[in-house]
One Martini backbone bead per residue (centre of mass of N, CA, C, O) as a GRO file, in nm:
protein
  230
    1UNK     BB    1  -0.001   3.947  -2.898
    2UNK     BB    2  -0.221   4.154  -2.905
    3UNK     BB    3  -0.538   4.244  -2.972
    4UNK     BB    4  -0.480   4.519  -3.137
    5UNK     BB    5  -0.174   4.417  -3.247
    6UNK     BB    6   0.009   4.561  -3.065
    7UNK     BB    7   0.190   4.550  -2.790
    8UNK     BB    8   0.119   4.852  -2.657
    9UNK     BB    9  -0.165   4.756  -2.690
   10UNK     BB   10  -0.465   4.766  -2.434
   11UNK     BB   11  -0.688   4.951  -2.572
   12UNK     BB   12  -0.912   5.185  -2.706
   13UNK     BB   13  -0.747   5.478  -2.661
   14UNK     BB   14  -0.570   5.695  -2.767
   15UNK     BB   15  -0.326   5.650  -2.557
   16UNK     BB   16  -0.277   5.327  -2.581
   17UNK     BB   17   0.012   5.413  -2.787
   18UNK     BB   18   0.272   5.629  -2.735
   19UNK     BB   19   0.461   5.533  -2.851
   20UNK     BB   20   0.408   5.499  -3.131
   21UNK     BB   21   0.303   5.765  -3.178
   22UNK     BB   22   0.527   5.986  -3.118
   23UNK     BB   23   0.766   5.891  -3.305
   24UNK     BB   24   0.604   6.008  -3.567
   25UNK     BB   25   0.783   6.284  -3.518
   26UNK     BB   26   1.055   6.172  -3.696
   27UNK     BB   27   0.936   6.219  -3.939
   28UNK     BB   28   0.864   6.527  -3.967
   29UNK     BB   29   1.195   6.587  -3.947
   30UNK     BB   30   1.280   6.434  -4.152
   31UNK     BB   31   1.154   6.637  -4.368
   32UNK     BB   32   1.237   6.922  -4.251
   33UNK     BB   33   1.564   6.842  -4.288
   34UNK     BB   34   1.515   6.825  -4.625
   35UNK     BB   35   1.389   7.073  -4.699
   36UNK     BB   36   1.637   7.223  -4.615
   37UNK     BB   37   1.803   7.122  -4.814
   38UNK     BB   38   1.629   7.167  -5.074
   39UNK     BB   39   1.637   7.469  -5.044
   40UNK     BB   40   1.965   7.512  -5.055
   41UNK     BB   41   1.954   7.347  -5.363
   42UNK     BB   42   1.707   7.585  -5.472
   43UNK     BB   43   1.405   7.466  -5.477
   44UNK     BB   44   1.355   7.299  -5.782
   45UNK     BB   45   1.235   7.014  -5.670
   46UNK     BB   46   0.973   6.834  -5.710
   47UNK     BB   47   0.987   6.505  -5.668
   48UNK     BB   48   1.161   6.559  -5.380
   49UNK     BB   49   0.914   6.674  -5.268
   50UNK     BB   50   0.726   6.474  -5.307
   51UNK     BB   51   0.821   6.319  -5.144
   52UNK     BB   52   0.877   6.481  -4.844
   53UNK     BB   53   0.569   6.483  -4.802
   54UNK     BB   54   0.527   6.180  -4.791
   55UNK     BB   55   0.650   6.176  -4.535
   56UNK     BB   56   0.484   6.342  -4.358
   57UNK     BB   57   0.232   6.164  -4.419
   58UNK     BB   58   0.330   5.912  -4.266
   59UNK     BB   59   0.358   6.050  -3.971
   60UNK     BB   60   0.009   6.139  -3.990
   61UNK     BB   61  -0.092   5.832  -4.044
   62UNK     BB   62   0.044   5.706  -3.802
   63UNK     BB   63  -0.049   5.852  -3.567
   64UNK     BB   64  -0.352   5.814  -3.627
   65UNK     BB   65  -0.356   5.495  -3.596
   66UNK     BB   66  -0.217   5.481  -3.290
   67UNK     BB   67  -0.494   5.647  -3.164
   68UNK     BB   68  -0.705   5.544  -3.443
   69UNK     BB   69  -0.786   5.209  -3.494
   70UNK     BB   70  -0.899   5.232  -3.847
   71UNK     BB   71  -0.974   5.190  -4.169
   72UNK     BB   72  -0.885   5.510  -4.236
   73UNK     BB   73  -0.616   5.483  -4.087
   74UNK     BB   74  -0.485   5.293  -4.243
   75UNK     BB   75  -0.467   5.387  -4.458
   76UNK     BB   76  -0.306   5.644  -4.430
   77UNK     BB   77  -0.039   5.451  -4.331
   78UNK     BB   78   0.010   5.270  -4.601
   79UNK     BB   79  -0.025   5.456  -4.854
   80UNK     BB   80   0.216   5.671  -4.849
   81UNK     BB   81   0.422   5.421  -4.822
   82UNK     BB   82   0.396   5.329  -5.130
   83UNK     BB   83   0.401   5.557  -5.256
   84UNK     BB   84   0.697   5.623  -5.192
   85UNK     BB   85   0.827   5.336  -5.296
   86UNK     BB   86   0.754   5.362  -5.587
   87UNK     BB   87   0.841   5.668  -5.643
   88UNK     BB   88   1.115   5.623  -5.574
   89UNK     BB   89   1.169   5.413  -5.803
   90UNK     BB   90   1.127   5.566  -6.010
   91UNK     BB   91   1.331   5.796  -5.976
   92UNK     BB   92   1.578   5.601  -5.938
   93UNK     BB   93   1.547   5.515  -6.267
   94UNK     BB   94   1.599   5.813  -6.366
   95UNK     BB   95   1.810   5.966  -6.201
   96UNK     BB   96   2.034   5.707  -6.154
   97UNK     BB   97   2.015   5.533  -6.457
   98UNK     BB   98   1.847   5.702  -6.704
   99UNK     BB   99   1.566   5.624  -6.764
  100UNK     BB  100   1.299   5.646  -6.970
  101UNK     BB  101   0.951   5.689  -6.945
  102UNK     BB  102   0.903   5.361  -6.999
  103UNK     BB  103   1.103   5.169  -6.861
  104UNK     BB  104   0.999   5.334  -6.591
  105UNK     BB  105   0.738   5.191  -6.593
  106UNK     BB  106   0.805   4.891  -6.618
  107UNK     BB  107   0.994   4.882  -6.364
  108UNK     BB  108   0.740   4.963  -6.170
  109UNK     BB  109   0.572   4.769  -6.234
  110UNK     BB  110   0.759   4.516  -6.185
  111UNK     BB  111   0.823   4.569  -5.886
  112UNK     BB  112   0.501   4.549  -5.775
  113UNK     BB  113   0.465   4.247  -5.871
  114UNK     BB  114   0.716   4.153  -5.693
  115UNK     BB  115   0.606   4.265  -5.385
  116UNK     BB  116   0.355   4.103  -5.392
  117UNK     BB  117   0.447   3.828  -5.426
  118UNK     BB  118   0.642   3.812  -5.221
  119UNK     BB  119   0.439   3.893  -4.983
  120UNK     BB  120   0.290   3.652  -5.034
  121UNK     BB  121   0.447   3.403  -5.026
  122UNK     BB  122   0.583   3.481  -4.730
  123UNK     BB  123   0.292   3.483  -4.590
  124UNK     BB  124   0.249   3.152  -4.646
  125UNK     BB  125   0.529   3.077  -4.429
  126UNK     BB  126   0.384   3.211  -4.211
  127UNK     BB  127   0.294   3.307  -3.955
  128UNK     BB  128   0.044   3.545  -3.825
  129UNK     BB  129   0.268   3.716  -3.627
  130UNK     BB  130   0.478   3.811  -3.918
  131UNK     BB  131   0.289   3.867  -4.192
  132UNK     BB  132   0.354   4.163  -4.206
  133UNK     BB  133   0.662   4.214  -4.276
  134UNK     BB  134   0.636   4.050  -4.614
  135UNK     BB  135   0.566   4.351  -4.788
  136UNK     BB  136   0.914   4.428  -4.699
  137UNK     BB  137   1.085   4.242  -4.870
  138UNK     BB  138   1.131   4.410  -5.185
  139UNK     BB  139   1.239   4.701  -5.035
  140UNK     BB  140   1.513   4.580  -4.931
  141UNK     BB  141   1.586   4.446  -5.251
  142UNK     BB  142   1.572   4.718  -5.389
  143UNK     BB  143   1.803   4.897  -5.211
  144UNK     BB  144   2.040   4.664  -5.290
  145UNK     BB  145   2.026   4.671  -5.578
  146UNK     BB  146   2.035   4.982  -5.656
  147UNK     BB  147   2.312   4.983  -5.526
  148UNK     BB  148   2.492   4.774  -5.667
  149UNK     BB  149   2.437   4.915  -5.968
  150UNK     BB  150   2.599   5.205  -5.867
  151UNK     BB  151   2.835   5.150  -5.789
  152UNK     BB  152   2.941   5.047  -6.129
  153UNK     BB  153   2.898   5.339  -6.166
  154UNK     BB  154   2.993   5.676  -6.278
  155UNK     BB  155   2.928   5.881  -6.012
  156UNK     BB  156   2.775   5.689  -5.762
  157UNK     BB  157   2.883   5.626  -5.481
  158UNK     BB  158   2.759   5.770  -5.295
  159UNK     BB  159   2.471   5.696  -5.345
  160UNK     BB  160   2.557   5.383  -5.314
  161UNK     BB  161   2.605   5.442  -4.956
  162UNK     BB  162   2.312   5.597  -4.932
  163UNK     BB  163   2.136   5.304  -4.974
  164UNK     BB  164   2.283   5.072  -4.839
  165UNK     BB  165   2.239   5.202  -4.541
  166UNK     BB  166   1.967   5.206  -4.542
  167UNK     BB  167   1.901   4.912  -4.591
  168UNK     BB  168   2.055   4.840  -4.299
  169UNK     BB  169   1.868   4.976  -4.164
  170UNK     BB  170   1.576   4.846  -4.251
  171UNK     BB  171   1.668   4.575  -4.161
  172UNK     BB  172   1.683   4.652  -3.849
  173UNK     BB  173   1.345   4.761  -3.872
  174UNK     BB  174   1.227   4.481  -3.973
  175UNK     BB  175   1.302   4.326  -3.689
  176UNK     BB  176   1.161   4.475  -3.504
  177UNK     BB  177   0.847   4.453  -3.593
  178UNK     BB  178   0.858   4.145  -3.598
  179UNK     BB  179   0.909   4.154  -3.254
  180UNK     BB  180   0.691   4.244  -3.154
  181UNK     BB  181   0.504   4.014  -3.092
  182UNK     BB  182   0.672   3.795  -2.985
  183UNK     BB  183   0.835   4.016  -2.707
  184UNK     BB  184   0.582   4.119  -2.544
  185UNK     BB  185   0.603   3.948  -2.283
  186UNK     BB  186   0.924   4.097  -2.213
  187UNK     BB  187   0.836   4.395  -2.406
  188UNK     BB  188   0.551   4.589  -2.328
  189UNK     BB  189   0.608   4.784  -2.576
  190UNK     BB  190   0.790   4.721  -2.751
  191UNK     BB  191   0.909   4.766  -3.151
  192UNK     BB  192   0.780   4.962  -3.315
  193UNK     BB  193   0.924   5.257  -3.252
  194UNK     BB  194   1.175   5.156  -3.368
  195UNK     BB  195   1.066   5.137  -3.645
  196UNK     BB  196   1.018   5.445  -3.663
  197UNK     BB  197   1.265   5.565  -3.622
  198UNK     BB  198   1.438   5.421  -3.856
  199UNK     BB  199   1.246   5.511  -4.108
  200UNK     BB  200   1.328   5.755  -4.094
  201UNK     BB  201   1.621   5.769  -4.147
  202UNK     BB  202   1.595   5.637  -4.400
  203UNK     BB  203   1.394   5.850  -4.534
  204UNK     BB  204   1.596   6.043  -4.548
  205UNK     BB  205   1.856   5.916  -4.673
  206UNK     BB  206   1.666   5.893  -4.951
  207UNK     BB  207   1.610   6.220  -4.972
  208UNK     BB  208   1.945   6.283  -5.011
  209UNK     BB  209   1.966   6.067  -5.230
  210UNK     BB  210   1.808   6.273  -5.463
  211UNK     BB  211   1.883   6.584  -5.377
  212UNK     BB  212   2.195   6.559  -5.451
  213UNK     BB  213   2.157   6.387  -5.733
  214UNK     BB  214   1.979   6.650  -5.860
  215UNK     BB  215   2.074   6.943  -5.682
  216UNK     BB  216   2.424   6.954  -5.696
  217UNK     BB  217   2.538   6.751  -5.457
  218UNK     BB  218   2.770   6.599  -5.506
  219UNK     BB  219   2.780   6.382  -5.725
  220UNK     BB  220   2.666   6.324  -6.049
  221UNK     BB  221   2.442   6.571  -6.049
  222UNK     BB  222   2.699   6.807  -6.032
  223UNK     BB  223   2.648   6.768  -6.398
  224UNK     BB  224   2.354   6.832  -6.360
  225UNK     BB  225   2.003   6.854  -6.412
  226UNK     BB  226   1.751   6.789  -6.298
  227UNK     BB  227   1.540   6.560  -6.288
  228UNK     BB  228   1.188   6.461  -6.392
  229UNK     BB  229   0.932   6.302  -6.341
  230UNK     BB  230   0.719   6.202  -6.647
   0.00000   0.00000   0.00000
């Protein structure tokens, strides 16, 4: 692990840490084309743009940070990735499972407290160089409960197969990361820039299935009305 966190930077520069930097330009595509989706079912799914902003947010907060990496771009780089991750979960409560508007807010408060235990717990038995990828470890078993979950409703097995595959995608980016400073020293650029490529593709795929599932494109979806996040 270098000096400045990921393996890729060596200096404090702006461009000292270029894929790292780069690839978060995978975000905004990702966004660009769920976009393209929502406008085509419609262009009416409040929620579901708020999800596809949040991800353009995630890749100019990334790319500050990889930059310029400083307080205020960690926030930047952070707020985001959370405010996304907590806000799929509501709405993946009310869209996908049917809960009304408190189960799902105590489901979604529930869900932030298992987060943070956990990922407290397991990096209090990590490595110091390892403890950074250990507060992803809640959205790993959350998108596999998820998937789980929709697998044995009626109308929902779409959705719970591109929840499952960004799950499979999610664990092989969060290896990637994990990686990044161990294999510093036989990898120069390291594996940072594999995790941004990688979940770009995660949250396309959950946010076609947010879209799909909500603004009438086979699946469940396709027999009711867009649900909104209340």
């Amino acid at each position: 692990m270098r000096a400045y966190g990921y393996c890729e930077r060596i200096g404090g520069q702006v461009w000292d840490e270029p894929w790292n930097a780069v690839t978060n330009g995978a975000f905004l595509l990702a966004a660009f084309a769920a976009y393209r989706l929502w406008r085509r079912v419609g262009g009416h799914d409040r929620p579901a743009l708020m999800l596809i902003l949040l991800v353009g947010a995630i890749g100019i907060g990334s790319l500050l940070f990889h930059t310029a990496p400083q307080p205020w771009t960690l926030a930047a780089d952070v707020v985001p990735i959370q405010l996304f991750a907590f806000s799929y979960f509501a709405l993946a409560l009310v869209r996908f499972i049917g809960l009304g508007p408190a189960a799902t807010a105590l489901g979604t408060g529930a869900f932030f407290i298992f987060a943070l235990s956990l990922g407290w717990g397991a990096a209090s038995f990590l490595p110091p160089g390892l403890r950074g990828s250990a507060g992803y470890a809640a959205f790993l078993l959350g998108l596999w409960g998820m998937a789980g979950v929709l697998w044995h409703r009626d109308g929902s097995r779409e959705t719970a197969r591109i929840i499952a595959l960004a799950g499979l995608v999610f664990a092989l980016s969060l290896t990637f990361r994990t990686l990044d400073g161990p294999l510093c020293d036989s990898l120069p650029l390291g594996t940072h820039w594999l995790w941004n490529l990688l979940n770009a593709l995660v949250l396309y795929g959950l946010l076609v299935a947010a879209i799909r599932h909500g603004g009438g494109v086979g699946g469940a979806g396709s027999r009711r009305a867009p649900t909104a996040i209340r």
